[in-house]
Tab-separated table of C-alpha atoms in Angstrom:
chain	number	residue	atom	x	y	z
A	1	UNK	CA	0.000	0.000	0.000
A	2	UNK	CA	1.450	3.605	-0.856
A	3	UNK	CA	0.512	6.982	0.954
A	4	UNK	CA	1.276	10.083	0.123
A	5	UNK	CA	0.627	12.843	2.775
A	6	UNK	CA	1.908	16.753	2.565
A	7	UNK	CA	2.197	18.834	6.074
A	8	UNK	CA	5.664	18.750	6.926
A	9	UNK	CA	7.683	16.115	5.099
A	10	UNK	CA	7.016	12.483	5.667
A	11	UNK	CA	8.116	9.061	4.740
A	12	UNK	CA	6.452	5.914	5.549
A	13	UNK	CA	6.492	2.218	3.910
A	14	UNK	CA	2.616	0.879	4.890
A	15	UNK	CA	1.820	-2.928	3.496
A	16	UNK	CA	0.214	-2.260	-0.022
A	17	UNK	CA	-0.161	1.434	0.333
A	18	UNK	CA	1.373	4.897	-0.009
A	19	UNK	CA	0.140	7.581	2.283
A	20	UNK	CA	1.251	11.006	3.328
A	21	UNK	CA	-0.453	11.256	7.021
A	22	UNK	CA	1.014	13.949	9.665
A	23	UNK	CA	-0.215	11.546	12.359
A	24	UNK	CA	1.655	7.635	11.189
A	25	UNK	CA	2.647	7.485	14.464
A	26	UNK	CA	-0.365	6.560	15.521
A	27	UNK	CA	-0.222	3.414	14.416
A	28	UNK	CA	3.184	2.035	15.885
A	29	UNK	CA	5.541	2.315	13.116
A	30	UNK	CA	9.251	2.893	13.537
A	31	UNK	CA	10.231	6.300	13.064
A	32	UNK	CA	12.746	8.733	12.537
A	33	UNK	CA	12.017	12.368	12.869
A	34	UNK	CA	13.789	15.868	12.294
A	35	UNK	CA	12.022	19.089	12.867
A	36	UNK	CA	12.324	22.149	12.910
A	37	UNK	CA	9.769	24.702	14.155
A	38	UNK	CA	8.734	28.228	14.400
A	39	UNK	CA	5.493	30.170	16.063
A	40	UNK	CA	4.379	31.295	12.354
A	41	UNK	CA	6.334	28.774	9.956
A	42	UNK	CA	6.450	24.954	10.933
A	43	UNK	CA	8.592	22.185	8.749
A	44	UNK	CA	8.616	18.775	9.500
A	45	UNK	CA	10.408	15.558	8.117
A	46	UNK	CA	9.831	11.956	9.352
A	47	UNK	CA	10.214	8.995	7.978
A	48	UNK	CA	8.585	5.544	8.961
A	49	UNK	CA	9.987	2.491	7.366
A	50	UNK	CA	7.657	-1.299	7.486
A	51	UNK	CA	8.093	-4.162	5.556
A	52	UNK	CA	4.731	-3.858	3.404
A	53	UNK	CA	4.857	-0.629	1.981
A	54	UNK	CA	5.707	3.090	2.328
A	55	UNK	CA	3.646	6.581	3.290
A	56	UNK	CA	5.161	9.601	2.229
A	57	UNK	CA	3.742	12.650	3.626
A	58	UNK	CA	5.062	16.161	3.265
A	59	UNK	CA	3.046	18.716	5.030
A	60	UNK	CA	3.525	22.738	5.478
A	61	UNK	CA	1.554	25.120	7.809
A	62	UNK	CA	1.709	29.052	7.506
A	63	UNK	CA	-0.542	29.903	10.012
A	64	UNK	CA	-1.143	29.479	13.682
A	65	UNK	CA	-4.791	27.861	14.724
A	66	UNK	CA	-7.247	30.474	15.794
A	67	UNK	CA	-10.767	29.265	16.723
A	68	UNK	CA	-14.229	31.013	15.978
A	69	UNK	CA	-17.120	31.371	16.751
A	70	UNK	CA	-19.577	28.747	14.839
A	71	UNK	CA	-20.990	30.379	11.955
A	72	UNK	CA	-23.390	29.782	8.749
A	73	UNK	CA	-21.187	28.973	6.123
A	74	UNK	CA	-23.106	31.598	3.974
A	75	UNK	CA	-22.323	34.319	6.595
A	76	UNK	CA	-18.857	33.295	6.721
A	77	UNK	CA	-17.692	33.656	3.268
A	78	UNK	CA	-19.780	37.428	3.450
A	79	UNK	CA	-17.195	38.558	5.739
A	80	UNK	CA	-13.976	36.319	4.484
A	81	UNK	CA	-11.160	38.000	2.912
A	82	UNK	CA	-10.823	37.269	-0.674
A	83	UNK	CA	-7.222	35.249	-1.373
A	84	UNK	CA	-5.978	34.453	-5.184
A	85	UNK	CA	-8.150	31.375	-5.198
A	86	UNK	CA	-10.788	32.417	-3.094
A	87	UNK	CA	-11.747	32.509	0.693
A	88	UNK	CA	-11.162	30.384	3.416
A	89	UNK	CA	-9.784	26.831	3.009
A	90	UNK	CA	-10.915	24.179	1.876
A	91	UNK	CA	-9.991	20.265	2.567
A	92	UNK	CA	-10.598	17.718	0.222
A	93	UNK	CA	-10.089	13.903	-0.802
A	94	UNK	CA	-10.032	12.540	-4.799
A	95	UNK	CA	-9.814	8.640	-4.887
A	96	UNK	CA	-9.436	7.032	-8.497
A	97	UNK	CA	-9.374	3.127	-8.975
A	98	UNK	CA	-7.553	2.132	-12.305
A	99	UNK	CA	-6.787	-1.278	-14.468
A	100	UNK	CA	-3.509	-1.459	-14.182
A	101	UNK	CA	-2.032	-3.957	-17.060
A	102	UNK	CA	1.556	-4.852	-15.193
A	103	UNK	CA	4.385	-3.037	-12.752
A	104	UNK	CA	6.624	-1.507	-15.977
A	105	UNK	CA	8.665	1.463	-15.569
A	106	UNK	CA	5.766	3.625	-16.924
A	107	UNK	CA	3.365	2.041	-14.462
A	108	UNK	CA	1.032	3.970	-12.346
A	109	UNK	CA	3.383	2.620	-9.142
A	110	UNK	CA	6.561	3.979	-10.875
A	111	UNK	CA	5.110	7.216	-11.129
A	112	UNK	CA	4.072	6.980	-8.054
A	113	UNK	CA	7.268	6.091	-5.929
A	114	UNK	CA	9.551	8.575	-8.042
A	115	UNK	CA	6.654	11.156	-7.204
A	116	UNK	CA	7.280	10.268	-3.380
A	117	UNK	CA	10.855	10.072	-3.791
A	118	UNK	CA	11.133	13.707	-4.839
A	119	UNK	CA	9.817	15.909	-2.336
A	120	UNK	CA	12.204	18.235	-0.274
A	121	UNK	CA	9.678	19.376	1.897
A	122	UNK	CA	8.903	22.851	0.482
A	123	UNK	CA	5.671	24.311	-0.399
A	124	UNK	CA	6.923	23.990	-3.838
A	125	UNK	CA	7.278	20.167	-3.901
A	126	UNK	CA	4.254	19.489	-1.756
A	127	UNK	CA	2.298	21.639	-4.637
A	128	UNK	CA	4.525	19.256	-7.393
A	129	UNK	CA	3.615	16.163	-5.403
A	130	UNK	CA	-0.297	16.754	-5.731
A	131	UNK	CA	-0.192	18.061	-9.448
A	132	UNK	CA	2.012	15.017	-10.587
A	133	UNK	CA	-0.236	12.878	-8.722
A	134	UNK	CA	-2.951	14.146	-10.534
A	135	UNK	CA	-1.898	14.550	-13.824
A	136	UNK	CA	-0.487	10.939	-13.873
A	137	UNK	CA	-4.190	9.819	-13.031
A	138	UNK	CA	-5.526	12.317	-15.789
A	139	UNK	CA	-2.977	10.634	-18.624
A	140	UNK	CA	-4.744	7.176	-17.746
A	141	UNK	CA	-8.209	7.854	-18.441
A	142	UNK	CA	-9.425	4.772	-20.167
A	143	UNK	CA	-7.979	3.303	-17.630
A	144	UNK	CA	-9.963	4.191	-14.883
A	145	UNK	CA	-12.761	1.601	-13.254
A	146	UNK	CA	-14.119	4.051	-10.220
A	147	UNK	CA	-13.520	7.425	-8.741
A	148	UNK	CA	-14.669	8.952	-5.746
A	149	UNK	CA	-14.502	12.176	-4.170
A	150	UNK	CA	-15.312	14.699	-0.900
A	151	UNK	CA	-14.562	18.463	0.586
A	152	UNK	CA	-15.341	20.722	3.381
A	153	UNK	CA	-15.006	24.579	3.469
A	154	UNK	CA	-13.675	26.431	6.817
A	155	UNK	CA	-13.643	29.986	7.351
A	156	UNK	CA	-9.942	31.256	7.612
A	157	UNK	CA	-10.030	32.219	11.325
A	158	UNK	CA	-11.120	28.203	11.542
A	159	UNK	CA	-7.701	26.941	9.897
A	160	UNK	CA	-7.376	24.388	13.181
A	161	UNK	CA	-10.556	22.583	12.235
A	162	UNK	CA	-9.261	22.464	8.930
A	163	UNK	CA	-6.163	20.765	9.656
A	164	UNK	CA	-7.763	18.550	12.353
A	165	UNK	CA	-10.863	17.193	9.544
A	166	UNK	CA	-7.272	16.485	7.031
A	167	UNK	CA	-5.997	14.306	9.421
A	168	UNK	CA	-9.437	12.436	10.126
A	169	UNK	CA	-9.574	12.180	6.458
A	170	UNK	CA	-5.991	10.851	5.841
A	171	UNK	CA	-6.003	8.532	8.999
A	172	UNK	CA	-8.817	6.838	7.434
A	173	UNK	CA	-7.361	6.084	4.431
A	174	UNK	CA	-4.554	4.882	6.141
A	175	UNK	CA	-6.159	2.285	8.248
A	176	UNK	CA	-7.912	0.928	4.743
A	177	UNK	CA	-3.987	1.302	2.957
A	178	UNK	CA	-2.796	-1.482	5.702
A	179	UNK	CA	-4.258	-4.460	4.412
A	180	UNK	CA	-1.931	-7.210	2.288
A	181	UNK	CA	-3.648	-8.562	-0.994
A	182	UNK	CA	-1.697	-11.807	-1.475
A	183	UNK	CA	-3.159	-14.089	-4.096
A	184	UNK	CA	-3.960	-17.646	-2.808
A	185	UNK	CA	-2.430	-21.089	-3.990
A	186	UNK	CA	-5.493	-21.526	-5.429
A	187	UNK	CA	-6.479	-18.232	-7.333
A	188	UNK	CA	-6.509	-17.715	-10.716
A	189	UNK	CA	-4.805	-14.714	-9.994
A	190	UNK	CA	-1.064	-14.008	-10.093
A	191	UNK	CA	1.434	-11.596	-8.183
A	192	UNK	CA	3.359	-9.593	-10.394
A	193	UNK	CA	0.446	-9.293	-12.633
A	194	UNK	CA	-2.721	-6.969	-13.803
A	195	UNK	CA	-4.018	-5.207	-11.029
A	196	UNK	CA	-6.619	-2.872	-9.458
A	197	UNK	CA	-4.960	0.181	-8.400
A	198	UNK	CA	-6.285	2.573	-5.870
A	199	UNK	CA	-5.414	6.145	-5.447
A	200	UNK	CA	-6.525	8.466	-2.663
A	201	UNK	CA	-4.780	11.789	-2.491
A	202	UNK	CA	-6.094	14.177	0.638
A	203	UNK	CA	-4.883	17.840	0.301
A	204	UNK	CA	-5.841	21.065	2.470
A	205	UNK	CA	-5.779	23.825	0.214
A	206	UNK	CA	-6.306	28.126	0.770
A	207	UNK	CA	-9.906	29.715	-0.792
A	208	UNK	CA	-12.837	27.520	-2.011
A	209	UNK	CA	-12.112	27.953	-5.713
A	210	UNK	CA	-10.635	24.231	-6.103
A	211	UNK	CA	-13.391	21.488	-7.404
A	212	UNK	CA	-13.512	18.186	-5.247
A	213	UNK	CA	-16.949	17.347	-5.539
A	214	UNK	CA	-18.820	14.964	-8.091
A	215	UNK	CA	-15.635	12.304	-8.918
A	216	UNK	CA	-17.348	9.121	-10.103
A	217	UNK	CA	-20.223	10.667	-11.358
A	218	UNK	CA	-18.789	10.490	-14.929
A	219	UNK	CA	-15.314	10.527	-16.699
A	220	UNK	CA	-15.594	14.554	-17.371
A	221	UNK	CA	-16.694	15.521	-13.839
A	222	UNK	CA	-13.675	13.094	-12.589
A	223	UNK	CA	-11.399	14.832	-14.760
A	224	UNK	CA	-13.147	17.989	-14.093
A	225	UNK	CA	-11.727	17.515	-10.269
A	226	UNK	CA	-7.811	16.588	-11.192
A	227	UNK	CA	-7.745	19.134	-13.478
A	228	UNK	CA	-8.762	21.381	-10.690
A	229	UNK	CA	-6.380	20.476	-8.052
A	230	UNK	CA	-3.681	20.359	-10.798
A	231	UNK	CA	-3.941	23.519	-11.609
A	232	UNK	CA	-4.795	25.096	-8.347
A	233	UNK	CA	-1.742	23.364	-6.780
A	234	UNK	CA	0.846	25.517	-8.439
A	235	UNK	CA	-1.267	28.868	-7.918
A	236	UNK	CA	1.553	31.372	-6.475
A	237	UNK	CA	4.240	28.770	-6.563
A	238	UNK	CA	2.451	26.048	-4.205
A	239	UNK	CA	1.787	28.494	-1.230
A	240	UNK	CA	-1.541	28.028	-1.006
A	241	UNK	CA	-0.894	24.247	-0.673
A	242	UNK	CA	-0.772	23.511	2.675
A	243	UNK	CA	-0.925	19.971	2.853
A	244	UNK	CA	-1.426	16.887	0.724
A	245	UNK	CA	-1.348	13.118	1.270
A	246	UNK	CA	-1.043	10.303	-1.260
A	247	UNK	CA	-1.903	6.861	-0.832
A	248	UNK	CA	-1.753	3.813	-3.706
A	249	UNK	CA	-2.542	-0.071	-3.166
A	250	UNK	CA	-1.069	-2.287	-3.871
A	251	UNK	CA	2.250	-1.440	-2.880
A	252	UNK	CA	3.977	-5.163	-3.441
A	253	UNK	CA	4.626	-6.614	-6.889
A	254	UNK	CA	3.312	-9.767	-5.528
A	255	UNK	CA	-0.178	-8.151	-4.536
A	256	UNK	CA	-3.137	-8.307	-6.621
A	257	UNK	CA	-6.198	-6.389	-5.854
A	258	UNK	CA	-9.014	-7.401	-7.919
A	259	UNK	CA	-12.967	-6.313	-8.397
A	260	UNK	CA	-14.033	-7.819	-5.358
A	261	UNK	CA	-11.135	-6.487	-2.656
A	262	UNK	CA	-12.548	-2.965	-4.242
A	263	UNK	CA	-16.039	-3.639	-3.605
A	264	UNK	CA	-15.321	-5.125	0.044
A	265	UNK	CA	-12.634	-2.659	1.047
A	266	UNK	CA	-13.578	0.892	-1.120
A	267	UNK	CA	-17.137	0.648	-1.162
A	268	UNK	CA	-17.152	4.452	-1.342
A	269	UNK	CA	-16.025	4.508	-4.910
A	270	UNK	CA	-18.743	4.556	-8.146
A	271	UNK	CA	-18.084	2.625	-11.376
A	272	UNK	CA	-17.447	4.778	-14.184
């Protein structure tokens, strides 16, 4: 499993998954961990290590938490200060499942790992990270079985919330990112061949301009939302970024994940 999460910088092998998650600790992996802090700037840089898979997150806060008052969302973007993609913040999750025909070089999980393998930590690369994820997705269209998708504005005095409902949303695709999908002796399937591939990417991102909503319903509204986050990723050089996970399952050569692990374990997702 492969995770890709962007906060502060983080790597972590999970079974059959990639995930970038602020939190792995959570669940009892090894760590390492270098950090280096300030009251209004905050960079952080783990790395987790099991023998299933890897999580890469890579996270970066500008802001300190303030709490407000609860609100109607309609009064609160009345009185929200207008940024270059709109007001407030706004945390999302895009999953796509794709055919994938074998583990080449040009393979989704190529793309993948090299994607994880290349952060530094920066706004910059977290901003990369989510725009390659995307546009990798995007370039395998007729490839893609089921998609998936969710948000949830804040007001920008509410950036704690914000951060706290990204980590709900990338702990729980963690937990699913754990499990091992080992053909038996006796399935027709074989390790090292075609595949499922899932793809969950979790990002908290300044304003409420960027499109999460309606992935699955059809090929152009799933597109509709990678294009969005694409684009939106690199507005003012990846500032507005302010964190992003990835996750991917499998994460083995030798694990298969067919029709009916997607069904059981990502019931959330709609054909397309």
């Amino acid at each position: 499993m492969t995770v890709i999460t962007c906060y502060l910088l983080f790597l972590l092998p999970l079974s059959h998954a990639a995930s970038f998650i602020s939190q792995s600790s959570k669940y009892g992996l090894p760590s390492k961990t270098f950090s280096i802090q300030q009251q209004h700037q905050q960079q952080q840089q783990q790395q987790y290590t099991s023998a299933n898979g890897r999580i890469l997150t890579i996270t970066n806060k500008n802001k300190l938490s303030i709490n407000s008052p609860t609100k109607l969302q309609f009064f609160e973007k009345v009185f929200e200060e207008d940024g270059p993609l709109g007001k407030g913040i706004t945390v999302g999750k895009v999953q796509v499942a794709l055919q994938a025909r074998d583990r080449s070089s040009s393979s989704i999980f190529q793309i993948l790992e090299k994607a994880s393998d290349s952060g530094d930590g920066s706004n910059y690369a977290l901003a990369s990270l989510a725009q390659e994820v995307c546009l990798s997705l995007l370039r395998r269209k007729d490839e893609w079985v089921g998609a998936c998708s969710q948000s949830k504005w804040f007001g920008g005095d509410d950036s704690g919330k914000a951060e706290s409902f990204f980590n709900d949303l990338a702990n729980k695709e963690a937990a699913k990112f754990e499990k091992e999908y080992f053909p038996g002796d006796d399935s027709e399937e074989k390790g090292g061949g075609p595949t499922i591939a899932v793809v969950s990417l979790v990002m908290e991102i300044e304003g409420d301009n960027t499109e999460f909503e309606r992935a699955g319903y059809s090929i152009a509204e799933t597109q509709k939302v990678l294009n969005s986050i694409a684009s939106d990723a690199m507005v003012e050089d990846g500032d507005l970024v302010n964190a992003v996970e990835v996750f991917w399952t499998p994460g083995e050569k030798s694990e298969v994940l067919t029709r009916t692990d997607v069904i059981i374990d990502f019931p959330e997702l709609i054909d397309i």
